[in-house]
Amino acid sequence: MAGRQLLLRLSATTRATIRATRATSQLRSNLAARPVQRFMSGGIPTDDEQATGLERRALQGFKQGKDPYSILKPKMYAGTKEDPHIVPCIGTKRLVGCLCEEDNTAIVWFWLHEGNAQRCPSCGSHYQLVHHELPH
């Protein structure tokens, strides 16, 4: 008797699975036949419409011509006393690493303090600390 009830349960489950599979395949065939109509009704949202949180703040900043989270590549400076490399900082000093030569594997580390431009002790490139406020 218990075996017969198990057989009836399995067959009911199997029937439900078959019905769900048929419904899914019909739905997929309807969507595949009309892919353009599906997006034409509401359209695909743009990045501005879809962005939230920090991404939205960054996109709004880019529209205003700002780089609020330092995402973009920094401007290249000559590294001379007249045109030093700019180092943003929220404090009064910052640890800076200088790759003195392009193919060098050793980094020269030194502390950069607020005020006038300072030189790298190894290669002589100039760096200047600039106070920077966080955007949030």
CSV table of N, CA and C in Angstrom, one decimal:
chain,number,residue,atom,x,y,z
A,1,MET,N,0.8,-1.2,0.0
A,1,MET,CA,0.0,0.0,0.0
A,1,MET,C,0.9,1.3,0.0
A,2,ALA,N,1.9,1.3,0.8
A,2,ALA,CA,2.8,2.4,0.9
A,2,ALA,C,3.6,2.6,-0.4
A,3,GLY,N,3.9,1.5,-1.0
A,3,GLY,CA,4.6,1.6,-2.3
A,3,GLY,C,3.7,2.2,-3.4
A,4,ARG,N,2.4,1.9,-3.3
A,4,ARG,CA,1.5,2.4,-4.3
A,4,ARG,C,1.3,3.9,-4.1
A,5,GLN,N,1.2,4.4,-2.9
A,5,GLN,CA,1.1,5.9,-2.6
A,5,GLN,C,2.4,6.6,-3.1
A,6,LEU,N,3.5,6.0,-2.9
A,6,LEU,CA,4.8,6.6,-3.4
A,6,LEU,C,4.8,6.7,-4.9
A,7,LEU,N,4.3,5.6,-5.5
A,7,LEU,CA,4.2,5.6,-7.0
A,7,LEU,C,3.2,6.7,-7.5
A,8,LEU,N,2.1,6.9,-6.8
A,8,LEU,CA,1.2,8.0,-7.1
A,8,LEU,C,1.8,9.4,-6.9
A,9,ARG,N,2.5,9.5,-5.8
A,9,ARG,CA,3.2,10.8,-5.6
A,9,ARG,C,4.3,11.1,-6.6
A,10,LEU,N,5.0,10.1,-7.0
A,10,LEU,CA,6.0,10.3,-8.0
A,10,LEU,C,5.4,10.6,-9.4
A,11,SER,N,4.3,10.0,-9.7
A,11,SER,CA,3.7,10.3,-10.9
A,11,SER,C,3.1,11.7,-10.9
A,12,ALA,N,2.5,12.1,-9.8
A,12,ALA,CA,2.0,13.5,-9.7
A,12,ALA,C,3.1,14.5,-9.9
A,13,THR,N,4.2,14.2,-9.2
A,13,THR,CA,5.4,15.1,-9.3
A,13,THR,C,5.9,15.2,-10.7
A,14,THR,N,6.0,14.0,-11.3
A,14,THR,CA,6.5,13.9,-12.7
A,14,THR,C,5.5,14.7,-13.6
A,15,ARG,N,4.2,14.5,-13.4
A,15,ARG,CA,3.3,15.3,-14.3
A,15,ARG,C,3.5,16.8,-14.1
A,16,ALA,N,3.6,17.2,-12.9
A,16,ALA,CA,3.8,18.7,-12.7
A,16,ALA,C,5.1,19.2,-13.3
A,17,THR,N,6.2,18.4,-13.3
A,17,THR,CA,7.4,18.7,-13.9
A,17,THR,C,7.3,18.8,-15.4
A,18,ILE,N,6.5,17.9,-16.0
A,18,ILE,CA,6.3,17.9,-17.4
A,18,ILE,C,5.5,19.2,-17.8
A,19,ARG,N,4.5,19.5,-17.0
A,19,ARG,CA,3.7,20.7,-17.3
A,19,ARG,C,4.6,22.0,-17.2
A,20,ALA,N,5.4,22.0,-16.2
A,20,ALA,CA,6.3,23.2,-16.1
A,20,ALA,C,7.3,23.3,-17.2
A,21,THR,N,7.8,22.2,-17.6
A,21,THR,CA,8.7,22.2,-18.8
A,21,THR,C,8.1,22.7,-20.0
A,22,ARG,N,6.8,22.2,-20.3
A,22,ARG,CA,6.1,22.6,-21.5
A,22,ARG,C,5.8,24.1,-21.4
A,23,ALA,N,5.4,24.6,-20.3
A,23,ALA,CA,5.1,26.0,-20.1
A,23,ALA,C,6.4,26.9,-20.4
A,24,THR,N,7.5,26.4,-19.8
A,24,THR,CA,8.7,27.2,-20.0
A,24,THR,C,9.2,27.2,-21.4
A,25,SER,N,9.1,26.1,-22.1
A,25,SER,CA,9.5,26.0,-23.5
A,25,SER,C,8.6,26.9,-24.4
A,26,GLN,N,7.3,27.0,-24.1
A,26,GLN,CA,6.4,27.8,-24.8
A,26,GLN,C,6.7,29.3,-24.6
A,27,LEU,N,7.0,29.6,-23.3
A,27,LEU,CA,7.4,31.0,-23.0
A,27,LEU,C,8.7,31.4,-23.7
A,28,ARG,N,9.7,30.5,-23.7
A,28,ARG,CA,10.9,30.8,-24.4
A,28,ARG,C,10.7,31.0,-25.9
A,29,SER,N,9.9,30.2,-26.5
A,29,SER,CA,9.7,30.3,-27.9
A,29,SER,C,9.0,31.6,-28.2
A,30,ASN,N,8.1,32.1,-27.4
A,30,ASN,CA,7.4,33.4,-27.6
A,30,ASN,C,8.4,34.5,-27.5
A,31,LEU,N,9.3,34.4,-26.5
A,31,LEU,CA,10.3,35.5,-26.3
A,31,LEU,C,11.3,35.5,-27.4
A,32,ALA,N,11.7,34.4,-27.8
A,32,ALA,CA,12.7,34.3,-28.9
A,32,ALA,C,12.2,34.8,-30.2
A,33,ALA,N,10.9,34.6,-30.4
A,33,ALA,CA,10.3,35.1,-31.7
A,33,ALA,C,10.1,36.6,-31.7
A,34,ARG,N,10.0,37.2,-30.6
A,34,ARG,CA,9.8,38.7,-30.5
A,34,ARG,C,10.9,39.4,-29.6
A,35,PRO,N,12.2,39.2,-29.9
A,35,PRO,CA,13.1,39.9,-29.0
A,35,PRO,C,13.1,41.4,-29.1
A,36,VAL,N,12.9,41.9,-30.2
A,36,VAL,CA,12.9,43.4,-30.4
A,36,VAL,C,11.7,44.0,-29.7
A,37,GLN,N,10.5,43.4,-29.8
A,37,GLN,CA,9.4,44.0,-29.1
A,37,GLN,C,9.5,44.0,-27.6
A,38,ARG,N,10.2,43.1,-27.1
A,38,ARG,CA,10.4,43.0,-25.6
A,38,ARG,C,11.1,44.3,-25.1
A,39,PHE,N,12.1,44.8,-25.8
A,39,PHE,CA,12.8,45.9,-25.4
A,39,PHE,C,12.3,47.2,-25.9
A,40,MET,N,11.5,47.2,-26.9
A,40,MET,CA,10.9,48.4,-27.5
A,40,MET,C,9.9,49.1,-26.5
A,41,SER,N,9.2,48.3,-25.7
A,41,SER,CA,8.1,48.8,-24.9
A,41,SER,C,8.7,49.8,-23.8
A,42,GLY,N,9.7,49.4,-23.1
A,42,GLY,CA,10.3,50.2,-22.1
A,42,GLY,C,11.6,50.7,-22.4
A,43,GLY,N,12.3,50.1,-23.3
A,43,GLY,CA,13.7,50.5,-23.7
A,43,GLY,C,14.7,50.0,-22.7
A,44,ILE,N,16.0,50.0,-23.1
A,44,ILE,CA,17.1,49.6,-22.2
A,44,ILE,C,17.5,50.8,-21.5
A,45,PRO,N,17.6,50.7,-20.1
A,45,PRO,CA,18.0,51.9,-19.4
A,45,PRO,C,19.5,52.3,-19.7
A,46,THR,N,19.8,53.6,-19.6
A,46,THR,CA,21.2,54.0,-19.8
A,46,THR,C,21.9,53.8,-18.5
A,47,ASP,N,23.2,54.1,-18.6
A,47,ASP,CA,24.0,54.0,-17.3
A,47,ASP,C,23.6,55.0,-16.3
A,48,ASP,N,23.2,56.2,-16.7
A,48,ASP,CA,22.8,57.2,-15.8
A,48,ASP,C,21.5,56.8,-15.1
A,49,GLU,N,20.6,56.2,-15.8
A,49,GLU,CA,19.3,55.8,-15.2
A,49,GLU,C,19.4,54.6,-14.3
A,50,GLN,N,20.4,53.8,-14.5
A,50,GLN,CA,20.5,52.5,-13.8
A,50,GLN,C,21.5,52.6,-12.7
A,51,ALA,N,22.4,53.6,-12.7
A,51,ALA,CA,23.5,53.7,-11.7
A,51,ALA,C,23.0,54.1,-10.3
A,52,THR,N,23.6,53.5,-9.2
A,52,THR,CA,23.2,53.8,-7.9
A,52,THR,C,24.5,54.0,-7.0
A,53,GLY,N,24.3,54.6,-5.9
A,53,GLY,CA,25.4,54.7,-4.9
A,53,GLY,C,26.6,55.5,-5.4
A,54,LEU,N,27.8,54.9,-5.2
A,54,LEU,CA,29.1,55.5,-5.6
A,54,LEU,C,29.2,55.7,-7.1
A,55,GLU,N,28.7,54.7,-7.8
A,55,GLU,CA,28.8,54.8,-9.3
A,55,GLU,C,28.0,56.0,-9.8
A,56,ARG,N,26.8,56.3,-9.2
A,56,ARG,CA,26.0,57.4,-9.6
A,56,ARG,C,26.7,58.7,-9.2
A,57,ARG,N,27.4,58.8,-8.1
A,57,ARG,CA,28.1,60.0,-7.7
A,57,ARG,C,29.3,60.2,-8.7
A,58,ALA,N,30.0,59.1,-9.0
A,58,ALA,CA,31.1,59.3,-10.0
A,58,ALA,C,30.6,59.8,-11.3
A,59,LEU,N,29.5,59.2,-11.8
A,59,LEU,CA,29.0,59.7,-13.1
A,59,LEU,C,28.5,61.1,-13.1
A,60,GLN,N,27.9,61.6,-12.0
A,60,GLN,CA,27.5,63.0,-11.8
A,60,GLN,C,28.7,63.9,-11.8
A,61,GLY,N,29.8,63.4,-11.1
A,61,GLY,CA,31.0,64.2,-11.0
A,61,GLY,C,31.7,64.3,-12.4
A,62,PHE,N,31.7,63.2,-13.2
A,62,PHE,CA,32.3,63.3,-14.5
A,62,PHE,C,31.5,64.3,-15.4
A,63,LYS,N,30.2,64.4,-15.3
A,63,LYS,CA,29.4,65.3,-16.0
A,63,LYS,C,29.8,66.8,-15.7
A,64,GLN,N,30.2,67.0,-14.4
A,64,GLN,CA,30.6,68.3,-14.0
A,64,GLN,C,32.1,68.6,-14.3
A,65,GLY,N,32.8,67.6,-14.9
A,65,GLY,CA,34.2,67.8,-15.2
A,65,GLY,C,35.1,67.5,-14.0
A,66,LYS,N,34.6,66.8,-13.0
A,66,LYS,CA,35.4,66.4,-11.9
A,66,LYS,C,35.7,64.9,-11.9
A,67,ASP,N,36.7,64.5,-11.1
A,67,ASP,CA,37.1,63.1,-10.9
A,67,ASP,C,37.0,62.9,-9.4
A,68,PRO,N,35.8,62.6,-8.9
A,68,PRO,CA,35.6,62.6,-7.4
A,68,PRO,C,36.4,61.5,-6.7
A,69,TYR,N,36.6,60.4,-7.3
A,69,TYR,CA,37.2,59.2,-6.6
A,69,TYR,C,38.6,58.9,-7.2
A,70,SER,N,39.2,59.8,-7.9
A,70,SER,CA,40.5,59.6,-8.6
A,70,SER,C,40.5,58.3,-9.4
A,71,ILE,N,39.5,58.2,-10.3
A,71,ILE,CA,39.3,57.0,-11.1
A,71,ILE,C,40.2,57.2,-12.4
A,72,LEU,N,40.3,58.4,-12.9
A,72,LEU,CA,41.0,58.6,-14.2
A,72,LEU,C,42.5,58.6,-13.9
A,73,LYS,N,43.2,58.4,-15.0
A,73,LYS,CA,44.7,58.4,-14.9
A,73,LYS,C,45.1,59.9,-14.6
A,74,PRO,N,46.1,60.0,-13.6
A,74,PRO,CA,46.5,61.4,-13.2
A,74,PRO,C,47.2,62.1,-14.4
A,75,LYS,N,47.2,63.4,-14.3
A,75,LYS,CA,47.9,64.2,-15.3
A,75,LYS,C,49.4,64.0,-15.2
A,76,MET,N,50.1,63.9,-16.3
A,76,MET,CA,51.6,63.7,-16.3
A,76,MET,C,52.3,65.1,-16.0
A,77,TYR,N,53.2,65.1,-15.1
A,77,TYR,CA,54.0,66.2,-14.8
A,77,TYR,C,55.4,66.0,-15.1
A,78,ALA,N,56.2,67.0,-15.3
A,78,ALA,CA,57.6,66.9,-15.7
A,78,ALA,C,58.5,66.4,-14.6
A,79,GLY,N,58.1,66.7,-13.3
A,79,GLY,CA,58.8,66.3,-12.2
A,79,GLY,C,60.0,67.3,-11.9
A,80,THR,N,59.9,68.5,-12.5
A,80,THR,CA,60.9,69.5,-12.2
A,80,THR,C,60.5,70.3,-11.0
A,81,LYS,N,61.3,71.2,-10.6
A,81,LYS,CA,61.0,72.1,-9.5
A,81,LYS,C,59.8,73.0,-9.8
A,82,GLU,N,59.8,73.4,-11.1
A,82,GLU,CA,58.7,74.3,-11.5
A,82,GLU,C,57.4,73.6,-11.8
A,83,ASP,N,57.5,72.3,-12.2
A,83,ASP,CA,56.3,71.5,-12.5
A,83,ASP,C,56.4,70.1,-11.8
A,84,PRO,N,56.3,70.1,-10.4
A,84,PRO,CA,56.4,68.9,-9.7
A,84,PRO,C,55.3,67.9,-9.9
A,85,HIS,N,55.5,66.6,-9.6
A,85,HIS,CA,54.4,65.6,-9.5
A,85,HIS,C,53.5,66.0,-8.4
A,86,ILE,N,52.2,66.1,-8.6
A,86,ILE,CA,51.3,66.4,-7.6
A,86,ILE,C,50.8,65.1,-6.9
A,87,VAL,N,50.9,65.2,-5.5
A,87,VAL,CA,50.5,64.0,-4.7
A,87,VAL,C,49.3,64.5,-3.8
A,88,PRO,N,48.1,64.0,-4.0
A,88,PRO,CA,47.0,64.4,-3.2
A,88,PRO,C,47.1,63.7,-1.8
A,89,CYS,N,46.7,64.4,-0.8
A,89,CYS,CA,46.7,63.9,0.6
A,89,CYS,C,45.7,64.5,1.5
A,90,ILE,N,45.1,63.8,2.4
A,90,ILE,CA,44.1,64.4,3.3
A,90,ILE,C,44.8,64.8,4.6
A,91,GLY,N,46.1,64.5,4.8
A,91,GLY,CA,46.8,64.8,6.0
A,91,GLY,C,47.9,65.8,5.7
A,92,THR,N,48.9,65.8,6.5
A,92,THR,CA,50.1,66.8,6.3
A,92,THR,C,51.3,66.1,5.8
A,93,LYS,N,51.3,64.7,5.7
A,93,LYS,CA,52.4,64.0,5.2
A,93,LYS,C,52.0,62.7,4.5
A,94,ARG,N,52.7,62.2,3.6
A,94,ARG,CA,52.4,61.0,2.9
A,94,ARG,C,53.6,60.2,2.5
A,95,LEU,N,53.5,58.9,2.5
A,95,LEU,CA,54.6,58.1,2.1
A,95,LEU,C,54.5,57.9,0.6
A,96,VAL,N,55.6,58.2,-0.1
A,96,VAL,CA,55.6,58.2,-1.6
A,96,VAL,C,56.7,57.2,-2.1
A,97,GLY,N,56.3,56.4,-3.1
A,97,GLY,CA,57.2,55.5,-3.7
A,97,GLY,C,57.6,56.0,-5.1
A,98,CYS,N,58.9,56.0,-5.4
A,98,CYS,CA,59.3,56.5,-6.7
A,98,CYS,C,60.1,55.4,-7.4
A,99,LEU,N,59.6,55.1,-8.7
A,99,LEU,CA,60.3,54.2,-9.6
A,99,LEU,C,61.2,55.1,-10.4
A,100,CYS,N,62.5,55.2,-10.0
A,100,CYS,CA,63.4,56.2,-10.6
A,100,CYS,C,63.6,55.9,-12.0
A,101,GLU,N,63.7,54.7,-12.4
A,101,GLU,CA,63.9,54.3,-13.9
A,101,GLU,C,62.7,53.4,-14.3
A,102,GLU,N,62.4,53.5,-15.6
A,102,GLU,CA,61.3,52.7,-16.1
A,102,GLU,C,61.3,51.2,-15.8
A,103,ASP,N,62.5,50.6,-16.0
A,103,ASP,CA,62.7,49.2,-15.8
A,103,ASP,C,63.2,48.8,-14.4
A,104,ASN,N,63.2,49.7,-13.5
A,104,ASN,CA,63.7,49.5,-12.2
A,104,ASN,C,62.8,48.6,-11.4
A,105,THR,N,63.3,47.7,-10.6
A,105,THR,CA,62.4,46.8,-9.8
A,105,THR,C,62.4,47.2,-8.3
A,106,ALA,N,63.3,48.1,-8.0
A,106,ALA,CA,63.3,48.6,-6.6
A,106,ALA,C,62.6,50.0,-6.5
A,107,ILE,N,61.8,50.1,-5.5
A,107,ILE,CA,61.0,51.3,-5.2
A,107,ILE,C,61.8,52.1,-4.1
A,108,VAL,N,62.0,53.4,-4.4
A,108,VAL,CA,62.6,54.3,-3.4
A,108,VAL,C,61.4,55.0,-2.6
A,109,TRP,N,61.3,54.7,-1.3
A,109,TRP,CA,60.3,55.2,-0.5
A,109,TRP,C,60.8,56.4,0.3
A,110,PHE,N,60.0,57.5,0.4
A,110,PHE,CA,60.3,58.6,1.3
A,110,PHE,C,59.1,59.3,1.7
A,111,TRP,N,59.2,60.1,2.8
A,111,TRP,CA,58.1,60.8,3.3
A,111,TRP,C,58.0,62.2,2.6
A,112,LEU,N,56.8,62.5,2.2
A,112,LEU,CA,56.6,63.8,1.5
A,112,LEU,C,55.7,64.7,2.5
A,113,HIS,N,56.2,65.9,2.8
A,113,HIS,CA,55.6,66.7,3.8
A,113,HIS,C,54.9,67.9,3.1
A,114,GLU,N,53.9,68.5,3.7
A,114,GLU,CA,53.2,69.6,3.2
A,114,GLU,C,54.2,70.8,3.1
A,115,GLY,N,54.0,71.6,2.0
A,115,GLY,CA,54.8,72.8,1.8
A,115,GLY,C,55.4,72.8,0.4
A,116,ASN,N,56.7,73.2,0.3
A,116,ASN,CA,57.4,73.3,-1.0
A,116,ASN,C,57.6,71.9,-1.6
A,117,ALA,N,57.9,71.8,-2.9
A,117,ALA,CA,58.2,70.6,-3.5
A,117,ALA,C,59.5,70.0,-3.0
A,118,GLN,N,59.5,68.6,-2.9
A,118,GLN,CA,60.6,67.9,-2.3
A,118,GLN,C,61.2,67.0,-3.4
A,119,ARG,N,62.5,66.6,-3.3
A,119,ARG,CA,63.1,65.8,-4.3
A,119,ARG,C,63.2,64.3,-3.9
A,120,CYS,N,63.1,63.4,-4.8
A,120,CYS,CA,63.4,62.0,-4.6
A,120,CYS,C,64.9,61.9,-4.2
A,121,PRO,N,65.2,61.2,-3.2
A,121,PRO,CA,66.6,61.1,-2.8
A,121,PRO,C,67.5,60.4,-3.8
A,122,SER,N,66.9,59.6,-4.7
A,122,SER,CA,67.7,58.8,-5.6
A,122,SER,C,67.8,59.5,-7.0
A,123,CYS,N,66.7,59.8,-7.6
A,123,CYS,CA,66.7,60.3,-9.0
A,123,CYS,C,66.6,61.8,-9.1
A,124,GLY,N,66.0,62.5,-8.1
A,124,GLY,CA,65.9,64.0,-8.1
A,124,GLY,C,64.6,64.5,-8.7
A,125,SER,N,63.6,63.6,-8.9
A,125,SER,CA,62.3,64.1,-9.4
A,125,SER,C,61.7,64.8,-8.2
A,126,HIS,N,60.9,65.9,-8.6
A,126,HIS,CA,60.3,66.7,-7.5
A,126,HIS,C,58.8,66.3,-7.4
A,127,TYR,N,58.4,66.3,-6.1
A,127,TYR,CA,57.0,65.9,-5.7
A,127,TYR,C,56.5,67.0,-4.8
A,128,GLN,N,55.2,67.3,-4.9
A,128,GLN,CA,54.6,68.3,-4.0
A,128,GLN,C,53.3,67.7,-3.5
A,129,LEU,N,53.1,67.9,-2.2
A,129,LEU,CA,51.9,67.4,-1.5
A,129,LEU,C,50.8,68.5,-1.6
A,130,VAL,N,49.6,68.1,-2.0
A,130,VAL,CA,48.5,69.0,-2.2
A,130,VAL,C,47.4,68.5,-1.3
A,131,HIS,N,46.8,69.4,-0.5
A,131,HIS,CA,45.7,68.9,0.3
A,131,HIS,C,44.5,68.6,-0.5
A,132,HIS,N,43.8,67.5,-0.2
A,132,HIS,CA,42.7,67.0,-1.0
A,132,HIS,C,41.6,66.6,-0.1
A,133,GLU,N,40.4,67.1,-0.3
A,133,GLU,CA,39.2,66.7,0.4
A,133,GLU,C,38.5,65.5,-0.2
A,134,LEU,N,38.1,64.6,0.7
A,134,LEU,CA,37.3,63.4,0.2
A,134,LEU,C,35.9,63.9,-0.3
A,135,PRO,N,35.4,63.3,-1.3
A,135,PRO,CA,34.1,63.8,-1.9
A,135,PRO,C,32.9,63.4,-1.0
A,136,HIS,N,33.0,62.5,-0.1
A,136,HIS,CA,31.8,62.1,0.7
A,136,HIS,C,31.9,62.5,2.1
